[in-house]
Coordinates of C-alpha atoms in Angstrom, one line a residue:
M1 CA -245.8 -97.7 -58.6
T2 CA -246.3 -97.9 -62.4
D3 CA -245.4 -100.8 -64.6
L4 CA -242.5 -98.7 -66.1
E5 CA -240.9 -98.4 -62.6
T6 CA -238.4 -101.1 -61.8
K7 CA -238.6 -102.7 -58.3
P8 CA -235.1 -102.8 -56.8
I9 CA -233.6 -106.3 -56.7
E10 CA -232.9 -107.4 -53.3
S11 CA -229.5 -109.0 -52.8
K12 CA -229.7 -112.2 -50.8
P13 CA -226.7 -112.8 -48.5
M14 CA -224.7 -115.8 -49.4
D15 CA -225.2 -118.7 -47.0
Q16 CA -222.2 -119.1 -44.8
D17 CA -221.8 -122.8 -45.6
Q18 CA -222.2 -122.1 -49.3
G19 CA -219.3 -119.6 -49.1
H20 CA -217.2 -122.0 -47.1
D21 CA -217.9 -124.7 -49.8
Q22 CA -216.9 -122.3 -52.4
T23 CA -213.6 -121.5 -50.8
E24 CA -212.8 -125.0 -50.5
Q25 CA -213.6 -125.7 -54.1
D26 CA -211.3 -122.8 -55.2
A27 CA -208.4 -124.0 -52.8
T28 CA -208.7 -127.7 -53.8
P29 CA -207.1 -127.3 -57.4
K30 CA -204.3 -125.3 -55.8
V31 CA -203.6 -127.9 -53.3
E32 CA -203.8 -130.7 -55.9
R33 CA -201.2 -128.7 -58.1
V34 CA -198.8 -128.3 -55.2
F35 CA -199.1 -132.0 -54.4
D36 CA -198.6 -133.1 -58.0
A37 CA -195.5 -130.8 -58.2
R38 CA -194.0 -132.3 -55.1
Q39 CA -194.8 -135.8 -56.1
Q40 CA -193.1 -135.1 -59.4
R41 CA -190.1 -133.8 -57.7
I42 CA -189.8 -136.9 -55.5
N43 CA -190.2 -139.2 -58.4
E44 CA -187.4 -137.3 -60.2
L45 CA -185.1 -137.7 -57.1
R46 CA -185.9 -141.4 -57.1
L47 CA -184.9 -141.9 -60.7
K48 CA -181.6 -139.9 -59.9
F49 CA -180.6 -141.7 -56.8
C50 CA -182.4 -144.9 -56.1
V51 CA -181.2 -147.0 -59.0
R52 CA -177.5 -147.8 -58.8
D53 CA -175.6 -149.7 -61.4
E54 CA -173.2 -151.1 -58.9
F55 CA -176.1 -152.5 -57.0
P56 CA -178.2 -154.6 -59.5
I57 CA -180.8 -155.3 -56.9
T58 CA -181.9 -151.7 -57.0
K59 CA -183.0 -151.8 -60.6
N60 CA -186.5 -153.0 -59.6
M61 CA -187.0 -150.7 -56.8
I62 CA -189.1 -148.0 -58.8
H63 CA -191.0 -147.9 -62.0
P64 CA -189.8 -146.0 -65.1
D65 CA -191.9 -142.9 -64.0
G66 CA -190.3 -142.9 -60.6
T67 CA -193.1 -144.3 -58.5
L68 CA -192.3 -146.9 -56.0
N69 CA -192.5 -150.6 -57.0
Q70 CA -194.4 -151.9 -54.0
D71 CA -193.7 -155.5 -54.9
Y72 CA -189.9 -154.8 -54.4
F73 CA -190.6 -154.0 -50.7
R74 CA -192.8 -156.9 -49.8
P75 CA -191.3 -159.9 -48.1
P76 CA -190.4 -162.7 -50.3
K77 CA -192.9 -165.7 -50.6
G78 CA -192.3 -168.1 -47.7
A79 CA -190.5 -165.6 -45.6
K80 CA -191.2 -166.1 -41.9
A81 CA -192.0 -163.2 -39.7
E82 CA -189.4 -162.6 -37.0
V83 CA -190.5 -163.9 -33.7
A84 CA -190.5 -161.2 -31.1
R85 CA -187.9 -162.0 -28.3
K86 CA -188.6 -161.4 -24.8
W87 CA -186.0 -160.5 -22.2
T88 CA -186.3 -163.0 -19.3
D89 CA -185.0 -163.0 -15.8
K90 CA -182.6 -165.9 -16.8
E91 CA -181.2 -163.6 -19.5
R92 CA -180.8 -160.8 -17.2
E93 CA -178.8 -163.0 -14.8
L94 CA -176.6 -164.1 -17.7
L95 CA -175.8 -160.5 -18.6
I96 CA -174.9 -159.7 -15.0
K97 CA -172.6 -162.8 -15.1
G98 CA -171.1 -161.5 -18.2
I99 CA -170.5 -158.0 -16.9
E100 CA -168.9 -159.6 -13.8
K101 CA -166.5 -161.5 -16.0
H102 CA -165.8 -159.2 -19.0
G103 CA -166.9 -155.7 -17.8
I104 CA -169.1 -153.0 -19.1
G105 CA -168.3 -152.3 -22.8
H106 CA -167.2 -155.8 -23.7
F107 CA -170.7 -156.7 -25.0
R108 CA -169.5 -158.7 -28.0
E109 CA -167.6 -161.1 -25.7
I110 CA -170.6 -161.3 -23.4
S111 CA -172.9 -162.1 -26.4
E112 CA -170.6 -164.8 -27.7
E113 CA -170.2 -166.5 -24.3
F114 CA -173.4 -166.1 -22.6
L115 CA -176.2 -164.7 -24.8
P116 CA -175.6 -165.5 -28.5
A117 CA -179.2 -164.8 -29.4
W118 CA -178.6 -161.1 -28.5
S119 CA -176.3 -158.8 -30.3
G120 CA -173.6 -156.7 -28.5
N121 CA -175.7 -153.6 -29.1
D122 CA -178.8 -155.3 -27.6
L123 CA -176.7 -156.0 -24.5
R124 CA -175.5 -152.4 -24.4
V125 CA -179.1 -151.2 -24.2
K126 CA -180.0 -153.8 -21.6
S127 CA -177.0 -152.7 -19.6
M128 CA -178.1 -149.1 -19.6
R129 CA -181.2 -150.2 -17.8
L130 CA -179.2 -152.3 -15.3
M131 CA -176.9 -149.4 -14.5
G132 CA -179.4 -146.5 -14.8
R133 CA -177.1 -144.6 -17.2
Q134 CA -177.9 -143.9 -20.9
N135 CA -174.1 -143.3 -21.6
L136 CA -171.9 -146.0 -20.3
Q137 CA -168.6 -144.5 -21.2
L138 CA -167.7 -143.9 -17.6
Y139 CA -168.3 -147.5 -16.8
K140 CA -166.1 -148.9 -19.5
D141 CA -164.3 -152.0 -18.1
W142 CA -166.3 -151.7 -15.0
K143 CA -167.0 -155.1 -13.2
G144 CA -169.4 -155.7 -10.4
N145 CA -172.0 -158.1 -9.1
E146 CA -175.8 -157.6 -8.9
Q147 CA -175.5 -155.6 -5.7
D148 CA -173.0 -153.3 -7.1
M149 CA -175.2 -152.7 -10.1
A150 CA -178.2 -152.0 -7.9
R151 CA -176.1 -149.5 -6.0
E152 CA -175.0 -147.6 -9.2
F153 CA -178.6 -147.7 -10.4
E154 CA -179.9 -146.0 -7.2
L155 CA -177.2 -143.3 -7.4
N156 CA -177.9 -142.6 -11.0
K157 CA -181.7 -142.5 -10.4
A158 CA -181.3 -140.1 -7.4
I159 CA -179.5 -137.6 -9.7
G160 CA -182.0 -138.0 -12.5
L161 CA -184.8 -137.4 -10.2
K162 CA -183.2 -134.4 -8.6
Y163 CA -182.7 -132.6 -11.9
G164 CA -185.6 -134.0 -13.9
T165 CA -183.4 -136.1 -16.2
W166 CA -184.6 -139.6 -15.3
K167 CA -185.9 -140.8 -18.7
A168 CA -187.1 -144.3 -19.5
G169 CA -185.3 -145.7 -16.5
T170 CA -181.9 -144.0 -17.3
L171 CA -180.1 -140.9 -16.4
V172 CA -179.7 -138.5 -19.4
A173 CA -177.9 -135.2 -19.8
D174 CA -179.2 -131.7 -19.2
D175 CA -178.5 -128.5 -21.1
D176 CA -177.2 -126.7 -18.0
G177 CA -174.5 -129.3 -17.2
L178 CA -175.9 -130.1 -13.8
V179 CA -176.0 -133.8 -14.3
A180 CA -172.3 -133.9 -15.5
K181 CA -171.4 -131.9 -12.3
A182 CA -173.3 -134.2 -10.1
I183 CA -171.6 -137.2 -11.7
E184 CA -168.2 -135.7 -11.0
E185 CA -169.1 -135.0 -7.4
Q186 CA -170.5 -138.6 -6.9
W187 CA -167.6 -140.4 -8.6
P188 CA -164.6 -137.9 -8.0
N189 CA -162.0 -140.4 -9.2
S190 CA -163.7 -141.1 -12.5
R191 CA -162.7 -139.6 -15.8
K192 CA -164.5 -136.4 -17.0
A193 CA -168.1 -136.9 -16.5
Q194 CA -170.0 -138.0 -19.6
V195 CA -173.7 -138.4 -20.0
S196 CA -175.7 -139.1 -23.2
T197 CA -175.2 -137.3 -26.4
P198 CA -177.0 -138.1 -29.7
E199 CA -173.5 -139.5 -31.0
D200 CA -172.9 -141.7 -28.1
E201 CA -176.4 -143.2 -28.1
D202 CA -175.7 -144.8 -31.5
V203 CA -172.1 -146.0 -30.6
E204 CA -171.7 -149.7 -29.9
M205 CA -168.8 -150.5 -27.6
E206 CA -167.1 -153.8 -28.3

């Protein structure tokens, strides 16, 4: 080969890791731009909706650029952390006593007379565990002792286990209506069978 002849230049394949790194570098600015655009939109929405003239306390919720004022959400100095409450056997007995006297659904009265440290909604949730039913509408005004409640619990549990709808210690609904049908058969003299629905779960009976 003469000096005038050019030797072909061999192309070296790009290292796989280098190619991956390059792809990440190319994608990073785009991701950052998308994030910045979303954050800007969030800030605009905060500026539009968070501060309300009729609620003066909200004026310090966000900064002028729409970012959150973290100090606004911190507990005030000297604030004491809420002590976690533990549900005891004694309180369980008082709830049963309250149901015997006032009936299911009258949780406000039970709270006022027997368990003032627990709200009516707290007692509704505890009663769901006692009865084994997430929706207590069928039990409205129902009164019974501990043995009666244990019997109802086992009946509800049997239905739940049969249809795979025993969740967190309570009977819940199924999409096919099998649970509702089983309840009607088990309690033929009751009103139309009702089990849990999203709306019912948040409703507090008196």
